[in-house]
Short mmCIF file of C-alpha atoms in Angstrom, two decimals:
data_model
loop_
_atom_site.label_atom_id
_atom_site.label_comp_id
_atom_site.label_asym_id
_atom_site.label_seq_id
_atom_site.Cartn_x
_atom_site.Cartn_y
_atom_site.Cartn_z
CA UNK A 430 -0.88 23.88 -33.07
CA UNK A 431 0.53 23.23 -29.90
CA UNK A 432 0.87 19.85 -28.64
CA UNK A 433 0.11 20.16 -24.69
CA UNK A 434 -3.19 22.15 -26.23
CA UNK A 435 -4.08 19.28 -28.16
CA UNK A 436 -3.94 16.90 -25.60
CA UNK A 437 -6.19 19.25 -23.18
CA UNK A 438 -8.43 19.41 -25.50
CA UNK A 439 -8.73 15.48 -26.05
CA UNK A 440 -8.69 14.63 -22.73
CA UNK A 441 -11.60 17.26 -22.01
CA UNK A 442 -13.51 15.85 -24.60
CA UNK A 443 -13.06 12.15 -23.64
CA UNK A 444 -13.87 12.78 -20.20
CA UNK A 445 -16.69 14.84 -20.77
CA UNK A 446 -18.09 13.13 -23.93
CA UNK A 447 -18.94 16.25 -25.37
CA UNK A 448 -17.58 19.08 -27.77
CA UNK A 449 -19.40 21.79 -26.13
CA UNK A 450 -18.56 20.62 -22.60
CA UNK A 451 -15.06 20.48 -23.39
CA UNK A 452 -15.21 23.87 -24.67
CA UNK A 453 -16.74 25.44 -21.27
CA UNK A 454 -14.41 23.41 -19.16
CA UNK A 455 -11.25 25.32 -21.36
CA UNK A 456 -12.86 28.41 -21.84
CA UNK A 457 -12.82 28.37 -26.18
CA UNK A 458 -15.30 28.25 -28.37
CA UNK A 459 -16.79 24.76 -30.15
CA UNK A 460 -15.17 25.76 -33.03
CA UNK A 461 -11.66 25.53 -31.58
CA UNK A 462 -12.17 22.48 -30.00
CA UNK A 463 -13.25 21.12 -33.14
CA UNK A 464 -10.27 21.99 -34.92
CA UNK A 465 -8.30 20.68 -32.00
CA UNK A 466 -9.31 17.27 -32.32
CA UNK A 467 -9.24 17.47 -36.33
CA UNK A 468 -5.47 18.58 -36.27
CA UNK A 469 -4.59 15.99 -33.02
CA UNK A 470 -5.97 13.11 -35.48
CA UNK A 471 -4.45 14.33 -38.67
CA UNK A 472 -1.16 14.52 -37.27
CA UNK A 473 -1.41 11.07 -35.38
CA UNK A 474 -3.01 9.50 -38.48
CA UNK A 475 -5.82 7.79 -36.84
CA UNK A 476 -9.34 8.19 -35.47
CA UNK A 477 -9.26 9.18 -32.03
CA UNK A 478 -13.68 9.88 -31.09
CA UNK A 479 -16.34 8.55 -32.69
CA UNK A 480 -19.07 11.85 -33.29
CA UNK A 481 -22.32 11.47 -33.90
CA UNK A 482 -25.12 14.06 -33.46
CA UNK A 483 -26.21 12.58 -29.91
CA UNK A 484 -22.71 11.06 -28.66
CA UNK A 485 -19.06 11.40 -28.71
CA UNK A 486 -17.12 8.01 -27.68
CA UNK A 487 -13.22 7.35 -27.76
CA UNK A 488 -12.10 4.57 -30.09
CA UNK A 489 -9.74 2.13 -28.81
CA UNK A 490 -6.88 4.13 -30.12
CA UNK A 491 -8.85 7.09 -28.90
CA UNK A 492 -8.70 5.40 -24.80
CA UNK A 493 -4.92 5.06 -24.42
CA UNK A 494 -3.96 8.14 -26.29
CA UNK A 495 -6.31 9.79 -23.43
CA UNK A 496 -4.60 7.92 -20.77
CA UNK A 497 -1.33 9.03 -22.14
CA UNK A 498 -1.87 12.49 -22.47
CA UNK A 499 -3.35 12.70 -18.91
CA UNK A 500 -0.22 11.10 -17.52
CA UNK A 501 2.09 13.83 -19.65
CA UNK A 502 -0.24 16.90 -18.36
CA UNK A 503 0.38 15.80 -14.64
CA UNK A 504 3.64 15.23 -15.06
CA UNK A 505 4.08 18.61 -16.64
CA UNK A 506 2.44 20.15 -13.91
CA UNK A 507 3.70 18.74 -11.14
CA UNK A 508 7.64 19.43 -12.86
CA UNK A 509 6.26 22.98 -12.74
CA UNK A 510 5.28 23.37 -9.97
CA UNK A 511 8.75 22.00 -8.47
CA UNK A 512 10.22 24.42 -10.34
CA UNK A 513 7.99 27.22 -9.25
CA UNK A 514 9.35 26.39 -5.45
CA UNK A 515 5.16 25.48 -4.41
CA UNK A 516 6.58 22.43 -3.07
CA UNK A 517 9.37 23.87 -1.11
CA UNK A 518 7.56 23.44 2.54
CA UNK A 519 5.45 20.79 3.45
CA UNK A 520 1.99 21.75 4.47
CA UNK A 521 -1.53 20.66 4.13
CA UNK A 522 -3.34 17.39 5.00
CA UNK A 523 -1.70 13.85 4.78
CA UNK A 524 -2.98 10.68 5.00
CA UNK A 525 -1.14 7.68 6.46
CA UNK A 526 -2.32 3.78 7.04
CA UNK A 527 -0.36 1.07 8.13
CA UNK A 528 -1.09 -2.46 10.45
CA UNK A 529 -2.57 -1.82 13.27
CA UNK A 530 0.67 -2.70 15.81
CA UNK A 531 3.29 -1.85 13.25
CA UNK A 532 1.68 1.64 12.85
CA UNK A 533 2.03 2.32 16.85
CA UNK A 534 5.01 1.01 17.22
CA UNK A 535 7.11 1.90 14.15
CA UNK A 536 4.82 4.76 11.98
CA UNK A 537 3.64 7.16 15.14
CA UNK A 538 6.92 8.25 16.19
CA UNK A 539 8.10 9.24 12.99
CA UNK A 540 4.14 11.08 12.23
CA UNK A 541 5.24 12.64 15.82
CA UNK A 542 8.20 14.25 15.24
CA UNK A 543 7.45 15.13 11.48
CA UNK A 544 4.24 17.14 12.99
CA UNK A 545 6.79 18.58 15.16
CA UNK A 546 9.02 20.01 12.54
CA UNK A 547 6.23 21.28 10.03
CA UNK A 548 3.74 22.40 12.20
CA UNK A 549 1.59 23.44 8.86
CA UNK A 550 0.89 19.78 8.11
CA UNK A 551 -1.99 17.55 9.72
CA UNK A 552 -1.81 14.09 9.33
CA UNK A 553 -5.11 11.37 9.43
CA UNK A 554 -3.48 8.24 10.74
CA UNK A 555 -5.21 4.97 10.09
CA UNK A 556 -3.73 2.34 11.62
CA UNK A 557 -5.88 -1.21 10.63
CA UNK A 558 -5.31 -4.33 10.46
CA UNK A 559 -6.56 -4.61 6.82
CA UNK A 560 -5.23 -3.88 3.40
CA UNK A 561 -6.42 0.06 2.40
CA UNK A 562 -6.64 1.02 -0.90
CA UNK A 563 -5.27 4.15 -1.16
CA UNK A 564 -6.90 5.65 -4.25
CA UNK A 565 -10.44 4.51 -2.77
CA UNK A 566 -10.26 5.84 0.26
CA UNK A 567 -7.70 8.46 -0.43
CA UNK A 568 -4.37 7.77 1.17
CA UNK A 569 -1.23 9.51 0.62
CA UNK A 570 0.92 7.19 2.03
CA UNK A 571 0.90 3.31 3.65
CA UNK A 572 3.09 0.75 5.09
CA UNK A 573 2.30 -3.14 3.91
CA UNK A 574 4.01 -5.95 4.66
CA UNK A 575 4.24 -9.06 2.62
CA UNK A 576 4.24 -9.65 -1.03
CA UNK A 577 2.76 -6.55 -2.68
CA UNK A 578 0.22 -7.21 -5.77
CA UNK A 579 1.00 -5.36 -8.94
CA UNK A 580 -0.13 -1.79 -8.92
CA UNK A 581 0.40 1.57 -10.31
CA UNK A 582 1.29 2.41 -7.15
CA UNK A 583 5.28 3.28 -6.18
CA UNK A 584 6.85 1.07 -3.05
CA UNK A 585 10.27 1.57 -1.32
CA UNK A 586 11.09 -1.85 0.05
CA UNK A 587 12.60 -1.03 3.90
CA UNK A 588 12.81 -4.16 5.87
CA UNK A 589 11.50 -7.23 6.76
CA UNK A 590 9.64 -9.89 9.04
CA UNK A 591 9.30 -13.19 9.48
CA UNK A 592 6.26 -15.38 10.71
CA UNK A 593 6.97 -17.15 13.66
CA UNK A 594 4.92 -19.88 15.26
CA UNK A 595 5.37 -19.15 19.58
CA UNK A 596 3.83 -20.15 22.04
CA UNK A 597 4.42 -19.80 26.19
CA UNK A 598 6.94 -21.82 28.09
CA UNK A 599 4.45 -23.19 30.62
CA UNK A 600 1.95 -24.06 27.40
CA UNK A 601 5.13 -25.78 25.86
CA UNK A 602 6.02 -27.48 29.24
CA UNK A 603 2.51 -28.73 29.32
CA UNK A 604 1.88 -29.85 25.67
CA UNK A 605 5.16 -30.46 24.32
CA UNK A 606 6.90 -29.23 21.94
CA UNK A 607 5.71 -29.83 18.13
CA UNK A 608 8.34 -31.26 15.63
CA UNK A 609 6.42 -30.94 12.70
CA UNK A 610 3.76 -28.91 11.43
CA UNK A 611 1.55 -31.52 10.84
CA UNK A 612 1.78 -32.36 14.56
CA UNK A 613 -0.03 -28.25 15.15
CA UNK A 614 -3.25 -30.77 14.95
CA UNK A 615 -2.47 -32.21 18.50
CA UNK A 616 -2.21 -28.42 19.87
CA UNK A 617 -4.33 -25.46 20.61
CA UNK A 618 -4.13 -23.19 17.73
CA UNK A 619 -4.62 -18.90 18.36
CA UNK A 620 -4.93 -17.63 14.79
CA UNK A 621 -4.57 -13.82 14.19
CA UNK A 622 -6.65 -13.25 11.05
CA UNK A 623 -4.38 -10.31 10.13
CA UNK A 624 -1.13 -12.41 10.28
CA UNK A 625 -3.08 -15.51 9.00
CA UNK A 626 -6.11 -15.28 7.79
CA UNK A 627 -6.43 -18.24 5.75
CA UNK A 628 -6.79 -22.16 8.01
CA UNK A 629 -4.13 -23.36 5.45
CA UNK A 630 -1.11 -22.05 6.75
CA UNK A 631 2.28 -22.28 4.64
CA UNK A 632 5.29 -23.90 5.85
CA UNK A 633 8.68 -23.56 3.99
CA UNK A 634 10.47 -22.43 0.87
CA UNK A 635 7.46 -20.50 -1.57
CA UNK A 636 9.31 -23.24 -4.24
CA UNK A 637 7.51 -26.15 -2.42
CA UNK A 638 5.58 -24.77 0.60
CA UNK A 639 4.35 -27.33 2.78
CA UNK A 640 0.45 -26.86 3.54
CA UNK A 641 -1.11 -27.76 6.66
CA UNK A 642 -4.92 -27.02 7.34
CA UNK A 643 -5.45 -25.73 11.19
CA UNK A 644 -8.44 -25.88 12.66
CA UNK A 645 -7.92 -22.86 15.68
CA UNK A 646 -9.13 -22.94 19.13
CA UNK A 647 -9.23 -19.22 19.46
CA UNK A 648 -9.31 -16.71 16.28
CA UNK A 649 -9.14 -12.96 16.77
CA UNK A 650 -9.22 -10.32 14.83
CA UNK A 651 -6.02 -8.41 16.48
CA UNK A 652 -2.55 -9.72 16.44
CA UNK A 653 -2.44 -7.66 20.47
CA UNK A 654 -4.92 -10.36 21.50
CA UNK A 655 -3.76 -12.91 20.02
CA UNK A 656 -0.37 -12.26 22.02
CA UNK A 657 -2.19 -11.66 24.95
CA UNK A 658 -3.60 -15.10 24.70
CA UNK A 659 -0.33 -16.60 23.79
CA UNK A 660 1.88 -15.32 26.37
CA UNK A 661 -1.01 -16.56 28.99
CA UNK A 662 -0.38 -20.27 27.59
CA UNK A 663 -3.66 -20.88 26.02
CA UNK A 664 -1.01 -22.68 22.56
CA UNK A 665 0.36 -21.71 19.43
CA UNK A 666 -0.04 -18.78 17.60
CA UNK A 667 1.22 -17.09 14.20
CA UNK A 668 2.75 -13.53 14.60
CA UNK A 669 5.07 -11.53 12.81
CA UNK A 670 8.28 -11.07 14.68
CA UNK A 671 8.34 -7.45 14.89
CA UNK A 672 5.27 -7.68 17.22
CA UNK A 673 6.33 -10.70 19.45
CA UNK A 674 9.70 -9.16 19.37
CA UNK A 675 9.41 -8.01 23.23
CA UNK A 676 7.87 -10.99 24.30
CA UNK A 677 10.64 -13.28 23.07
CA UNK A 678 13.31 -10.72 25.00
CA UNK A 679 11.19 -10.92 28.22
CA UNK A 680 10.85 -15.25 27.81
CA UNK A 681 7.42 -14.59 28.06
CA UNK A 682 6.78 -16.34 24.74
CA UNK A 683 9.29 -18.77 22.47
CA UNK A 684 9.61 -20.08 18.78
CA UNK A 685 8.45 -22.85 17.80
CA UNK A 686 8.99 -24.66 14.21
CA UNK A 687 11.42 -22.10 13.16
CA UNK A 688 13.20 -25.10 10.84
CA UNK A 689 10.05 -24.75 8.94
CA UNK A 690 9.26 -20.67 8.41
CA UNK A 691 8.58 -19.35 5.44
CA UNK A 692 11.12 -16.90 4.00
CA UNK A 693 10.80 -13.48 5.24
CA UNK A 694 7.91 -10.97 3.92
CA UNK A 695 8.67 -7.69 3.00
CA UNK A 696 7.96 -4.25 4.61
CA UNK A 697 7.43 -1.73 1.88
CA UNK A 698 6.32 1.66 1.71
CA UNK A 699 3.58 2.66 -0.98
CA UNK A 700 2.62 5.60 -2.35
CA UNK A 701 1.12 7.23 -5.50
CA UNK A 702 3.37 9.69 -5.42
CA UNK A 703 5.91 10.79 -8.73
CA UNK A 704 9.43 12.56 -8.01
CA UNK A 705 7.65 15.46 -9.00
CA UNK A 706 5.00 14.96 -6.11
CA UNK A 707 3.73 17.30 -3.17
CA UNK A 708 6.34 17.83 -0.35
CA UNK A 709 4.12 17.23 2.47
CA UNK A 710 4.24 13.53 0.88
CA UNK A 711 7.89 13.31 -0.41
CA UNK A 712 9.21 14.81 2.67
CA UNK A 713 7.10 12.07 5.28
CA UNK A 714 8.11 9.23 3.01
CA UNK A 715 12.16 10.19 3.26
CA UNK A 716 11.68 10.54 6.82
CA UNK A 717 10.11 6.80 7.47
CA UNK A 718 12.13 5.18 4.87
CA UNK A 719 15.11 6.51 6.94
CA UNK A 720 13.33 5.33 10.49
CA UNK A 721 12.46 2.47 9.21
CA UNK A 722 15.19 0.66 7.63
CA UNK A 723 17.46 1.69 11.12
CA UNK A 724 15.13 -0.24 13.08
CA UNK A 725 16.86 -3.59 14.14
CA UNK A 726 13.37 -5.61 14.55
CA UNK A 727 12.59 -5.10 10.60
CA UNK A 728 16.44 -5.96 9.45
#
């Protein structure tokens, strides 16, 4: 019996929990799907459900064969498709989400002028300056930056930032300037709870990192106020470079502590995507790996 049919038939069952469900959903009889699963187990040598009169449950061996086989079947299907030319133009819906300033800045000009070249594509930008999970809430594509947690999730690393402690000259004229970061308790602290949202900020190599607890003056949700604040000398904040990158050109703001920064975070972009995946998605990411990794604030 063929082997792509016996996998169907498993994973119907297993998600389904039932014989006779699994036999609707594929359009055979209960019979068939019976002798599916018999041959699928015979041939593997083990016990893949566990049948009663009121239940059907996976085993153990049962769970990752499942998981296997429904990786195989998408893979086959998207590798079809490919070949079939249904990817060939982009079109449909795509979702994109990066960091609230990074996403204006960096993402919307590439969104602009992809829109512009397949103008049967819509895109849902979210630009936030929070962490979205893309298989929750259903994104095709995001942008994070810093260390990225293990995943199933694919990432193209294009770039990266640094965090930089700046503050205005006229707040540094004022103040002083700190030597040390333990001296960041003698100043007014702005903390950006997207940059830095824990009060124990990190100073130095990840190997030993020194730790220094700030207790801020001012904490705001968005890195734009934050800056605002900044560059109108109310002290020190914590920004990534890439959005103070203006203000430093202009003198409006400075570093400060840069003999203590932490090594630079990473920019990647994440997706769910396979090679095999939808063009409307493989297309966009090609594009804003390209933008991105020409862009002399992020290398």
């Amino acid at each position: 019996m063929d082997q792509i049919h016996l996998m169907k038939v498993l994973v119907a069952v297993g998600e389904l929990e039932s014989f006779a469900g699994a036999a609707r959903r594929l359009d055979i009889s209960p019979a068939a799907v019976t002798r599916a699963v018999v041959t699928l187990e015979a041939s593997l040598g083990v016990k893949l459900l566990l049948r009663t009169t009121r239940s059907v449950r996976l085993t153990d061996a049962g769970s990752r064969y499942l998981e296997d086989s429904r990786n195989i079947l998408a893979a086959l299907h998207e590798a079809n498709a490919a070949a079939a030319g249904i990817n060939a133009a982009p079109k449909g819906n795509l979702s994109v989400t990066a960091p609230l300033l990074f996403g204006k800045v960096f993402v919307m000009p590439c969104i602009v002028d992809y829109l512009q070249a397949y103008p049967e594509v819509d895109v849902a930008a979210y630009f936030l300056d929070r962490v979205v999970n893309l298989v929750e809430e259903g994104m095709d594509v995001a942008v994070r930056i810093g260390p990225l947690p293990d995943s199933g999730l694919k990432a193209v690393r294009v770039g990266q930032v640094r965090r930089l402690l700046c503050a205005s000259p006229a707040y540094l004229a004022q103040h002083g300037l700190p030597q040390h970061p333990q001296a960041l308790s003698a100043h007014t602290v702005i903390a950006a709870s997207g940059v830095s949202p824990q009060l124990d900020w990190k100073f130095g190599p990840a190997q030993a990192p020194l730790q220094v607890r700030i207790k801020p003056r001012l904490t705001v949700t968005s890195n734009d106020a934050a800056i605002v604040a900044a560059s109108a000398g109310l002290g020190i904040a914590r920004l990534l470079s890439y959005q103070v990158a203006d203000e430093l050109a202009a003198g409006r703001l400075q570093v400060v502590l840069d003999a203590y920064e932490e090594a630079p975070w990473p920019i990647h972009v994440v997706h769910r995507e396979s090679k095999y995946g939808s063009a409307k998605v493989r297309v966009f990411i090609d594009r804003l790996v390209e933008h991105l990794r020409a862009h002399q604030y992020l290398n």
